[in-house]
Amino acid sequence: MAKLNFGGVTENVVTREEFPLSKAQEVLKDETVAVIGYGVQGPGQAMNQRDNGINVIVGQRKNSKSWDKAVKDGFIPGESLFEIEEALQRGTIICYLLSDAAQIKLWPTVKKHLTKGKALYFSHGFGITFSEQTGIVPPKDVDVFLVAPKGSGTSLRRMFLQGRGLNSSYAIYQDATGKAFERVIALGIAVGSGYLFETDFKKEVYSDLTGERGTLMGAIQGIFAAQYEVLREKGHSPSEAFNETVEELTQSLMPLVAENGMDWMYANCSTTAQRGALDWWKRFRDVTRPVFNELYESVAAGKESQRSIDSNSQPDYREKLEAELKDLRESELWQAGKTVRSLRPENQKEAAPVASHQSKTAELLKKLVENTEA
Ligand SMILES: NC(=O)c1ccc[n+]([C@@H]2O[C@H](COP(=O)([O-])OP(=O)(O)OC[C@H]3O[C@@H](n4cnc5c(N)ncnc54)[C@H](OP(=O)(O)O)[C@@H]3O)[C@@H](O)[C@H]2O)c1
């Protein structure tokens, strides 16, 4: 296992060079990997494994869009696509990729089929870490581990098709067979990971819940909204407020951060921008730090997991979610964003004739002005 230095701290990382696909194929040659659930992660992980020569089957409830999608993706009913219970019975490694709420509901059925020597695989530490809330307690004579790709199942598949790998974390919770390490790493390579970082179930889920509530999704929307509101209250137009809050960040600055880090992005901005950013970032850190602390404590106390279980298991969960997303979508900030996005050069390419191009632009500008005045 490679030991890499991350900012002065040494961590264990498994690379494809030291654990090549041929080794993964050898480790998994007598296994039947049953991917249970064909939502977002299921398709990416199942197709990548299939294309990597692993004996993979899909378990998915029938009469659903996900079943139809699996068929469209080439899984054959009765051969490589089964109802969940039949796949559970056939699989020697169970990749439990239902939504976190469905994992709780289906657990009694899964447990029944976890016979000695099988392996239970997750892509999230949620079910095991919060076992008092989820009721997910595996039998002692099966391996339990996780591979959590650091991105969507769609990106996992896309990057695999481009010959690249998505980084994943891995963790072993229970090694009943003595082969948990080689099994989990083989699966990590087979699902299309580039590098595999070592973690444990609790750290995986604590960091994941904090990250998505924090800078990845929750905090970023909060900061966008705060800055946008201030700019609007001070008399700036929606387009100006949106451009200075979101558009420039996503289109110009974040790609630079992704490429070479924050210092490099700062180095490639004007001296005025550099001075301001260097003067202000610590203020924002200090003001938000107590909120991040509170967030982490809420995750660690099991409050976030309980809230997620309670709300996601409601029968009208999807309708309520849609109503909340509609509020975001219809907010002035994101409506302004819609118009700004439509003005990007790449979204205007089809309008070849100059006259119609100009009239389309004029129409969009008119819409923007109308939004501004509304
Ligand atoms: N989303 C990601 O990219 C991502 C990234 C990293 C890790 N993960 C983890 O991967 C796991 C799977 O996540 P996901 O986002 O792929 O889940 P998802 O898209 O929400 O999965 C939905 C799957 O669960 C099935 N399902 C839902 N309710 C069910 C029920 N009551 N009975 C039977 N099946 C039911 C769905 O079938 P129907 O279509 O028939 O409803 C579908 O197959 C989770 O542990 C998640 O935390 C996800």
XYZ file of C-alpha atoms and ligand atoms in Angstrom:
422
model
C 0.000 0.000 0.000
C 1.391 3.413 -0.927
C 1.909 5.972 1.817
C 1.314 9.474 0.517
C 1.962 12.816 2.147
C -1.130 15.035 2.332
C 0.000 18.442 3.514
C 2.407 16.901 5.996
C 0.166 14.005 7.115
C 0.905 10.489 5.819
C -2.077 8.398 4.679
C -2.548 4.916 3.189
C -3.650 4.943 -0.437
C -4.166 2.017 -2.814
C -3.368 2.710 -6.449
C -4.292 0.898 -9.646
C -0.592 0.345 -10.298
C -0.168 -1.796 -7.185
C -3.600 -3.449 -7.439
C -4.273 -3.750 -11.185
C -7.556 -4.873 -12.713
C -6.099 -8.329 -13.462
C -5.576 -8.838 -9.718
C -9.143 -7.669 -8.993
C -10.469 -10.128 -11.594
C -8.465 -12.936 -9.972
C -9.766 -12.101 -6.468
C -13.379 -11.935 -7.688
C -13.304 -14.824 -10.177
C -15.475 -17.147 -8.064
C -17.781 -14.445 -6.722
C -21.208 -13.339 -7.888
C -21.497 -9.626 -7.184
C -25.150 -8.664 -6.693
C -25.752 -4.928 -7.099
C -28.985 -4.282 -5.206
C -30.632 -1.090 -6.467
C -30.371 0.598 -9.829
C -30.791 4.261 -8.899
C -27.776 6.564 -9.293
C -24.800 4.544 -7.933
C -26.192 1.172 -9.032
C -25.873 1.714 -12.801
C -22.355 3.190 -12.616
C -21.009 0.471 -10.356
C -22.805 -2.426 -12.064
C -21.871 -1.454 -15.633
C -18.260 -0.665 -14.756
C -17.895 -4.055 -13.049
C -19.523 -5.837 -15.979
C -17.236 -4.066 -18.453
C -14.275 -4.969 -16.220
C -15.095 -8.660 -16.616
C -16.642 -9.238 -13.177
C -19.562 -11.636 -12.754
C -22.191 -9.071 -11.774
C -25.960 -9.319 -11.468
C -28.512 -6.608 -10.641
C -31.332 -6.887 -8.082
C -34.100 -4.365 -8.677
C -37.847 -4.320 -8.019
C -39.873 -4.903 -11.156
C -42.362 -2.533 -12.795
C -40.204 0.502 -12.206
C -38.238 2.914 -14.339
C -35.035 1.600 -12.730
C -35.824 -1.962 -13.913
C -36.441 -0.639 -17.449
C -33.183 1.284 -17.300
C -31.269 -1.844 -16.285
C -32.773 -3.683 -19.279
C -31.844 -0.777 -21.551
C -28.294 -0.903 -20.161
C -28.004 -4.525 -21.243
C -28.878 -6.500 -18.108
C -30.989 -9.491 -19.079
C -34.016 -10.507 -16.957
C -33.528 -14.006 -15.564
C -29.842 -13.987 -16.517
C -28.205 -10.902 -15.026
C -31.254 -8.974 -13.758
C -33.497 -10.305 -10.989
C -36.030 -9.263 -8.399
C -34.193 -8.125 -5.254
C -34.702 -11.286 -3.224
C -33.509 -13.611 -5.966
C -30.382 -11.503 -6.512
C -29.726 -11.549 -2.756
C -29.917 -15.303 -2.776
C -27.602 -15.666 -5.815
C -25.002 -13.071 -4.764
C -21.901 -13.901 -2.727
C -21.088 -10.192 -2.432
C -24.111 -7.976 -1.814
C -23.613 -4.364 -2.926
C -26.335 -2.618 -0.979
C -27.092 0.382 -3.189
C -30.698 1.173 -2.377
C -31.470 4.667 -1.107
C -30.532 4.966 2.575
C -34.228 4.928 3.602
C -34.959 1.822 1.488
C -31.933 0.069 3.010
C -33.669 0.246 6.403
C -36.932 -1.072 5.001
C -35.397 -3.991 3.103
C -32.896 -4.944 5.821
C -34.815 -7.959 7.228
C -34.879 -9.493 3.714
C -31.191 -8.806 3.126
C -30.186 -10.219 6.502
C -31.979 -13.473 5.732
C -29.671 -14.065 2.755
C -26.400 -13.085 4.436
C -25.122 -16.591 4.964
C -21.653 -17.429 6.300
C -18.747 -16.180 4.180
C -20.762 -13.740 2.055
C -19.834 -10.055 2.003
C -22.011 -7.006 2.564
C -20.792 -3.936 0.685
C -21.998 -0.349 1.145
C -21.141 2.930 -0.552
C -21.883 4.933 2.579
C -21.185 4.465 6.282
C -24.725 5.562 7.204
C -26.543 2.252 7.765
C -23.850 0.725 9.989
C -22.741 3.829 11.910
C -26.271 4.783 12.877
C -27.344 1.174 13.470
C -29.438 2.136 16.501
C -31.580 4.221 14.159
C -31.393 2.025 11.052
C -31.562 -1.419 12.694
C -28.803 -2.595 10.302
C -26.680 -5.037 12.321
C -24.995 -7.656 10.120
C -24.356 -11.226 11.248
C -20.843 -11.799 12.635
C -19.818 -14.392 10.028
C -19.940 -12.110 6.953
C -17.445 -9.500 5.744
C -18.696 -5.913 5.888
C -16.945 -3.102 4.056
C -17.521 -0.032 1.944
C -16.279 1.675 -1.177
C -17.601 5.216 -1.427
C -16.894 6.904 -4.759
C -16.293 10.632 -4.241
C -18.887 11.669 -6.770
C -22.128 10.767 -8.465
C -22.708 7.366 -10.088
C -23.048 9.261 -13.364
C -19.537 10.706 -13.006
C -18.203 7.265 -12.041
C -19.505 5.810 -15.305
C -18.521 8.815 -17.408
C -14.956 8.806 -16.140
C -14.689 5.039 -16.609
C -15.725 5.414 -20.257
C -13.059 8.104 -20.655
C -10.463 5.671 -19.279
C -10.108 7.683 -16.090
C -10.965 6.711 -12.509
C -12.921 8.496 -9.785
C -11.264 8.551 -6.357
C -13.042 6.550 -3.654
C -12.626 5.911 0.030
C -12.740 2.381 1.433
C -13.252 0.949 4.898
C -13.523 -2.456 6.526
C -16.011 -2.839 9.364
C -15.880 -6.593 9.781
C -13.383 -9.149 8.447
C -15.007 -12.532 9.024
C -13.283 -14.450 6.221
C -9.780 -13.006 6.539
C -10.179 -11.859 2.925
C -12.040 -8.601 3.494
C -9.100 -6.430 2.429
C -8.505 -8.079 -0.932
C -12.257 -8.307 -1.558
C -12.913 -4.625 -0.859
C -9.932 -3.375 -2.853
C -10.793 -5.664 -5.784
C -14.322 -4.260 -5.760
C -13.027 -0.703 -5.484
C -10.880 -1.215 -8.585
C -13.661 -3.079 -10.417
C -16.255 -0.310 -9.892
C -13.889 2.178 -11.516
C -11.958 3.889 -8.723
C -8.715 5.653 -9.535
C -7.214 5.843 -6.063
C -8.634 4.279 -2.896
C -8.204 6.225 0.352
C -8.464 4.418 3.682
C -11.141 5.502 6.168
C -13.611 3.922 8.606
C -17.415 3.808 8.502
C -17.926 6.521 11.104
C -15.448 8.977 9.595
C -16.866 8.378 6.119
C -20.410 9.210 7.137
C -19.546 12.080 9.503
C -17.448 13.833 6.846
C -20.001 13.129 4.117
C -22.985 14.489 6.076
C -20.955 17.524 7.175
C -19.695 18.202 3.649
C -23.059 18.078 1.914
C -24.711 20.230 4.566
C -21.650 22.478 4.511
C -19.459 23.795 1.731
C -20.544 21.317 -0.943
C -24.232 22.205 -0.931
C -25.828 23.877 2.114
C -23.290 26.523 3.065
C -22.572 27.492 -0.512
C -26.230 28.216 -1.247
C -26.445 30.164 2.037
C -23.441 32.318 1.156
C -24.695 32.850 -2.399
C -28.090 33.959 -1.048
C -26.563 36.310 1.568
C -24.300 38.093 -0.916
C -26.992 38.255 -3.611
C -29.505 39.767 -1.178
C -27.042 42.434 -0.030
C -26.176 43.405 -3.603
C -29.862 43.608 -4.539
C -30.754 45.661 -1.454
C -27.961 48.072 -2.366
C -29.527 48.615 -5.772
C -27.596 46.239 -8.046
C -29.491 44.554 -10.874
C -30.191 40.794 -10.724
C -27.789 40.112 -13.597
C -24.986 42.013 -11.902
C -25.686 40.404 -8.531
C -25.813 36.932 -10.092
C -22.671 37.402 -12.164
C -20.677 38.603 -9.158
C -22.045 35.884 -6.876
C -22.299 32.712 -8.963
C -21.497 32.965 -12.658
C -17.944 34.186 -12.368
C -17.259 31.623 -9.666
C -18.540 28.587 -11.561
C -17.419 29.614 -15.020
C -14.076 31.214 -14.426
C -12.666 30.797 -10.929
C -13.547 27.286 -9.717
C -12.023 25.608 -12.787
C -8.766 27.388 -11.836
C -9.060 26.169 -8.235
C -9.754 22.637 -9.487
C -6.718 22.781 -11.732
C -4.102 24.158 -9.349
C -5.495 25.249 -6.002
C -6.746 28.448 -4.389
C -3.371 30.225 -4.353
C -3.087 29.738 -8.095
C -6.554 31.160 -8.686
C -5.667 34.168 -6.503
C -2.399 34.547 -8.403
C -4.331 34.733 -11.668
C -6.676 37.503 -10.550
C -6.185 41.256 -10.496
C -4.095 42.696 -7.680
C -7.226 44.467 -6.408
C -9.102 41.149 -6.206
C -6.121 39.441 -4.566
C -5.786 42.106 -1.875
C -9.506 41.984 -1.068
C -9.712 38.189 -0.967
C -6.626 37.881 1.238
C -7.992 40.531 3.610
C -11.493 39.029 3.911
C -11.255 35.218 3.820
C -10.299 34.839 7.477
C -13.297 36.963 8.550
C -15.604 34.566 6.714
C -13.809 31.562 8.226
C -14.152 32.963 11.750
C -17.819 33.856 11.356
C -18.821 30.477 9.874
C -16.608 28.229 12.029
C -19.064 28.063 14.956
C -21.810 27.055 12.520
C -19.628 24.266 11.093
C -18.865 23.138 14.623
C -22.575 23.032 15.446
C -23.197 21.127 12.232
C -20.542 18.504 13.047
C -21.929 18.071 16.571
C -25.404 17.596 15.141
C -24.057 14.888 12.785
C -22.133 13.172 15.592
C -25.164 13.241 17.900
C -27.175 11.371 15.269
C -29.600 14.279 14.804
C -28.905 14.694 11.080
C -29.281 10.972 10.371
C -32.533 10.830 12.359
C -33.909 13.840 10.507
C -32.955 12.280 7.198
C -34.564 8.936 8.097
C -37.736 10.613 9.385
C -38.245 12.877 6.386
C -37.101 10.472 3.656
C -39.353 7.674 4.790
C -42.534 9.797 4.544
C -44.825 8.624 1.725
C -45.127 12.219 0.419
C -41.332 12.790 0.591
C -40.973 13.403 -3.165
C -43.825 15.944 -3.318
C -42.459 17.880 -0.343
C -38.968 17.803 -1.837
C -40.286 19.091 -5.153
C -42.056 21.984 -3.379
C -38.790 22.997 -1.660
C -36.803 22.717 -4.882
C -39.469 24.779 -6.654
C -38.960 27.583 -4.112
C -35.235 27.571 -4.864
C -35.782 27.350 -8.616
C -38.282 30.227 -8.594
C -36.202 32.483 -6.352
C -35.005 35.622 -8.100
C -31.382 34.506 -7.717
C -31.832 31.271 -9.684
C -34.276 32.790 -12.179
C -31.649 35.435 -12.919
C -29.192 32.534 -13.235
C -31.388 30.850 -15.805
C -31.305 33.911 -18.037
C -27.582 34.457 -17.501
C -26.894 30.810 -18.448
C -28.927 31.180 -21.626
C -26.679 34.080 -22.640
C -23.499 31.982 -22.507
C -21.942 31.748 -25.968
C -22.211 27.945 -26.037
C -25.975 28.182 -25.443
C -26.363 30.489 -28.401
C -24.393 28.482 -30.981
C -27.374 27.062 -32.885
C -28.695 30.506 -33.737
C -26.518 30.667 -36.849
C -28.143 33.441 -38.917
C -27.011 36.775 -37.538
C -30.481 38.309 -37.584
C -32.094 35.500 -35.619
C -29.101 35.369 -33.269
C -29.503 39.048 -32.572
C -33.224 38.794 -32.097
C -32.758 35.875 -29.684
C -30.224 37.872 -27.698
C -32.531 40.873 -27.691
C -35.371 38.688 -26.470
C -33.228 37.281 -23.669
C -32.036 40.728 -22.674
C -35.636 41.905 -22.594
C -36.484 38.980 -20.325
C -33.583 39.896 -18.068
C -34.748 43.510 -17.849
C -38.287 42.315 -17.091
C -36.916 40.071 -14.323
C -34.909 43.006 -12.998
C -37.952 45.201 -12.808
C -40.211 42.539 -11.313
N -26.017 9.277 -5.513
C -24.723 9.050 -5.579
O -24.106 9.294 -6.594
C -23.955 8.466 -4.415
C -22.598 8.768 -4.254
C -21.863 8.096 -3.283
C -22.527 7.172 -2.458
N -23.873 6.943 -2.609
C -24.516 5.942 -1.756
O -24.934 4.852 -2.592
C -26.148 4.274 -2.093
C -27.202 4.333 -3.176
O -27.483 5.705 -3.418
P -28.240 6.198 -4.734
O -28.147 7.690 -4.733
O -27.792 5.426 -5.909
O -29.704 5.796 -4.329
P -31.029 6.090 -5.131
O -30.756 6.573 -6.494
O -31.912 6.891 -4.255
O -31.508 4.558 -5.177
C -32.707 4.287 -5.447
C -32.777 2.759 -5.542
O -33.460 2.293 -4.388
C -34.630 1.614 -4.850
N -35.695 1.764 -3.871
C -36.141 2.916 -3.283
N -37.140 2.640 -2.412
C -37.313 1.297 -2.458
C -38.170 0.392 -1.772
N -39.042 0.813 -0.863
N -38.083 -0.937 -2.093
C -37.197 -1.386 -2.995
N -36.348 -0.581 -3.667
C -36.407 0.735 -3.392
C -34.960 2.292 -6.172
O -35.819 1.498 -6.924
P -37.058 2.214 -7.717
O -36.447 2.954 -8.837
O -37.892 1.067 -8.094
O -37.708 3.155 -6.717
C -33.557 2.391 -6.773
O -33.126 1.153 -7.256
C -26.515 5.086 -0.844
O -25.986 4.454 0.278
C -25.803 6.417 -1.075
O -25.537 7.096 0.135
C -24.593 7.559 -3.573
